[in-house]
mmCIF file of C-alpha atoms in Angstrom:
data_model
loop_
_atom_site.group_PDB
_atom_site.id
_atom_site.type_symbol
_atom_site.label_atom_id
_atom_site.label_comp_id
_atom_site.label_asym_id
_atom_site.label_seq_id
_atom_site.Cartn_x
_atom_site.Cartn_y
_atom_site.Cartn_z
ATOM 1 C CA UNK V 1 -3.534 49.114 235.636
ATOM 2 C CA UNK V 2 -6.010 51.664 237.251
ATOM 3 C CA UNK V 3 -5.546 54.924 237.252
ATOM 4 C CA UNK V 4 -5.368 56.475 240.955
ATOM 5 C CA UNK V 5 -6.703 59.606 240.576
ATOM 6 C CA UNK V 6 -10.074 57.492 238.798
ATOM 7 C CA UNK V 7 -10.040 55.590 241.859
ATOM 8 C CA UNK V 8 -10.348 58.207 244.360
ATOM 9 C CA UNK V 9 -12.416 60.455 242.751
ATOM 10 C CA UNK V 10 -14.706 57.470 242.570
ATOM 11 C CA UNK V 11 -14.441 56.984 246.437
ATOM 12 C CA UNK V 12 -15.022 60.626 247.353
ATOM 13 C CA UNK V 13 -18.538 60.194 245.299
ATOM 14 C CA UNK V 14 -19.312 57.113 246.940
ATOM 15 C CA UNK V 15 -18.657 58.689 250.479
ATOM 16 C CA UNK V 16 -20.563 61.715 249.676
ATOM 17 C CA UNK V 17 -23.661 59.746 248.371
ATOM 18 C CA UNK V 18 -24.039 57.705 251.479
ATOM 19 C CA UNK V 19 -23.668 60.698 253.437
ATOM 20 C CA UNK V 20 -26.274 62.483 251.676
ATOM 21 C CA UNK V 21 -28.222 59.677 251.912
ATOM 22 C CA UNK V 22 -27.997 59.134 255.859
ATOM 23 C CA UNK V 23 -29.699 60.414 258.967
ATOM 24 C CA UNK V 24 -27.636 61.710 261.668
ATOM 25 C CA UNK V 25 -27.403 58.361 263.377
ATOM 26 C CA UNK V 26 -25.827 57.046 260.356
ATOM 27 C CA UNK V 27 -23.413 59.765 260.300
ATOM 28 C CA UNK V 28 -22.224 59.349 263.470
ATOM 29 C CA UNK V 29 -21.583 55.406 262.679
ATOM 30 C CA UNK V 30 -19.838 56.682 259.716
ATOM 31 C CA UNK V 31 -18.001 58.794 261.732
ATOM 32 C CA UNK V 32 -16.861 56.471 264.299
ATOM 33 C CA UNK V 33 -16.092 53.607 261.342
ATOM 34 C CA UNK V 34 -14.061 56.152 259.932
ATOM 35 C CA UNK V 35 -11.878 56.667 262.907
ATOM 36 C CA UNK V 36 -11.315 52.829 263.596
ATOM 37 C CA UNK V 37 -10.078 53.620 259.926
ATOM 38 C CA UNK V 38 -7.624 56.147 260.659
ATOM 39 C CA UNK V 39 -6.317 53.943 263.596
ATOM 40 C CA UNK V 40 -5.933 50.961 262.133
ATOM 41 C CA UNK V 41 -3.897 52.476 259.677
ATOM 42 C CA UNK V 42 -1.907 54.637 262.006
ATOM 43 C CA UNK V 43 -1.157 51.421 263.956
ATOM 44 C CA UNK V 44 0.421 49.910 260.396
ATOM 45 C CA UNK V 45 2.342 52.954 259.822
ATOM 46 C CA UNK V 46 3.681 52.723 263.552
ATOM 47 C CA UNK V 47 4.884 49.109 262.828
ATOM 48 C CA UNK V 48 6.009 49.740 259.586
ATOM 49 C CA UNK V 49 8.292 53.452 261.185
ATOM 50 C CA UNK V 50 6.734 55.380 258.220
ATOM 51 C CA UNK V 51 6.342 58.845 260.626
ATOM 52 C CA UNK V 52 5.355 60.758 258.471
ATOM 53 C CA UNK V 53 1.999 58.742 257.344
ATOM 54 C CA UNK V 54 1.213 57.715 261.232
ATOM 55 C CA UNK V 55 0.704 61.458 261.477
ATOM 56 C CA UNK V 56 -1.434 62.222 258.672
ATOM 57 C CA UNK V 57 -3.800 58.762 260.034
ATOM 58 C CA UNK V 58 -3.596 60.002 263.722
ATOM 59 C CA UNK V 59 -4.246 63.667 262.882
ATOM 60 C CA UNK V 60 -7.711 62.360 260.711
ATOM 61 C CA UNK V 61 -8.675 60.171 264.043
ATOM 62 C CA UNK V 62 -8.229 63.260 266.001
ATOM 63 C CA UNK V 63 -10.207 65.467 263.657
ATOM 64 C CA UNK V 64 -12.597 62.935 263.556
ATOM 65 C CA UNK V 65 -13.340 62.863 267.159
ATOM 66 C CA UNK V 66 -13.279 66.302 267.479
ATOM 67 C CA UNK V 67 -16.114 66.489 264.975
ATOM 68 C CA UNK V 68 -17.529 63.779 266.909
ATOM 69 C CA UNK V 69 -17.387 66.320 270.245
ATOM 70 C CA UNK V 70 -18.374 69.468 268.132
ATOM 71 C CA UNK V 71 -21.655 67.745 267.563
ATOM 72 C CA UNK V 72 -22.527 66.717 270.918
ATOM 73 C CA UNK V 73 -25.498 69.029 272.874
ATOM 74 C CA UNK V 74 -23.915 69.327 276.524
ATOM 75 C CA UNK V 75 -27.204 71.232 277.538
ATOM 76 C CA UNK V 76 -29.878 68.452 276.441
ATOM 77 C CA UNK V 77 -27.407 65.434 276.211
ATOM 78 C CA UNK V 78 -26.909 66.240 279.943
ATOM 79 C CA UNK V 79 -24.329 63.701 281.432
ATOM 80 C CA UNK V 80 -23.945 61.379 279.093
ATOM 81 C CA UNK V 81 -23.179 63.783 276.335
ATOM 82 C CA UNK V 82 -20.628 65.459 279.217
ATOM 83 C CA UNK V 83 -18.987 61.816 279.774
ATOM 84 C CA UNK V 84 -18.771 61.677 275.908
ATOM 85 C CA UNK V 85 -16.742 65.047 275.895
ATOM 86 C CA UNK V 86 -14.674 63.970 278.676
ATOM 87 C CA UNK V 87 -13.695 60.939 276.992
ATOM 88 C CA UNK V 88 -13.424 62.427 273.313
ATOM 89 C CA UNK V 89 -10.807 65.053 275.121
ATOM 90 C CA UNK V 90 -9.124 62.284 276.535
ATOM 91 C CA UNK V 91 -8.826 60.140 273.555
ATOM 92 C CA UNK V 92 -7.825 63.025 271.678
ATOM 93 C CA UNK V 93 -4.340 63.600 274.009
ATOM 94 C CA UNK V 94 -4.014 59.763 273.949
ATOM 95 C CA UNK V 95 -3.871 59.881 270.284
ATOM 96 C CA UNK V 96 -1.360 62.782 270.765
ATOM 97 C CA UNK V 97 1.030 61.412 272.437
ATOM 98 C CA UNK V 98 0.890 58.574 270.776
ATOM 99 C CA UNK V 99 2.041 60.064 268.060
ATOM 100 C CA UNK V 100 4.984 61.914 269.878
ATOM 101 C CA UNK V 101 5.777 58.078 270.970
ATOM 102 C CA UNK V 102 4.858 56.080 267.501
ATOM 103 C CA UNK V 103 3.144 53.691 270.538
ATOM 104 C CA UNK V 104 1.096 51.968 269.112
ATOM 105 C CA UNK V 105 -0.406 50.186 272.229
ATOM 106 C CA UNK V 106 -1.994 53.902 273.021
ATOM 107 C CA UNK V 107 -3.385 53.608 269.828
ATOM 108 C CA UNK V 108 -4.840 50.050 270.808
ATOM 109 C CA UNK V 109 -6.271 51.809 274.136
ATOM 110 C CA UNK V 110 -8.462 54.604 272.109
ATOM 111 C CA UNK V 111 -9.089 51.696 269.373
ATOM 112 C CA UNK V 112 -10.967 50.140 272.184
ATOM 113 C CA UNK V 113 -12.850 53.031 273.587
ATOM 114 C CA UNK V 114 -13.852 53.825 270.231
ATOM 115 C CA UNK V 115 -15.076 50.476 269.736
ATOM 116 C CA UNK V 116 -17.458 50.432 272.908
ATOM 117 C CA UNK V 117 -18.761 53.749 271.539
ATOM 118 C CA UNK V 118 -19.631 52.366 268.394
ATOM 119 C CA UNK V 119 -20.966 49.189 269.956
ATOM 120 C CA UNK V 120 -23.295 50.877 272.143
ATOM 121 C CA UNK V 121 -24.161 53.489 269.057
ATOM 122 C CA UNK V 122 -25.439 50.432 266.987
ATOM 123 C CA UNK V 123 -27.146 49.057 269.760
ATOM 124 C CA UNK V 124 -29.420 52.127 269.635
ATOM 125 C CA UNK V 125 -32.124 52.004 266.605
ATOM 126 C CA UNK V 126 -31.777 55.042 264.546
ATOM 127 C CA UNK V 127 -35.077 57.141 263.643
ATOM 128 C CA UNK V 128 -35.308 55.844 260.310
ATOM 129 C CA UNK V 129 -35.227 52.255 261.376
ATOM 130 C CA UNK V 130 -37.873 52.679 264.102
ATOM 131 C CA UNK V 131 -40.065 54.249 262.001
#
């Protein structure tokens, strides 16, 4: 048997070492990968009525995506980076009421915005790749 606590601790270090170790498009691929994360989870704890750990997975998704809109530059992203906000707010009462509903078909409906996000956000060679 494993000990938990051994487990974790060596997850956190893994986490932090590829994050020290990325650019910033890497980050926000880890960022997006962790909030299909958070969803997928919340989505088991809908169908499975455990309430209380669909909000701690829904809240981390929302966090996540609000990081995800703290780090966008409205003034050079210019309208994309204003469509992003848009759709991060949007997501971000989706998620919420969600939540107030355990639905998880909301859920499924940011899942797939996410998704496209991320799709396009691979599609894009980072700076270290291109150089």
């Amino acid at each position: 048997m494993y000990n938990h606590s051994a487990l974790s601790q060596y997850q956190k270090v893994g986490l932090e070492s590829k994050i020290a170790a990325s650019n910033p498009h890497g980050l926000v691929a880890m960022l997006l990968d962790g909030a299909l994360e958070k969803l997928a989870r919340a989505s088991g704890f809908i169908e499975r009525g455990d309430v209380s750990a669909q909000g701690a997975a829904i809240s981390g998704a929302i966090n996540i995506i609000d990081n995800l809109r703290a780090s966008l530059d409205i003034d050079k992203g210019g309208e994309i980076a204003q469509g992003l906000n848009s759709l991060y707010d949007y997501m971000e009462r989706r998620l919420l009421e969600a939540n107030m509903k355990s639905d998880s078909a909301i859920v499924a409906e940011v899942v797939s915005l996410i998704s496209q996000i991320k799709s396009a956000w691979d599609a894009i060679p980072s700076a270290a790749e291109s150089a």
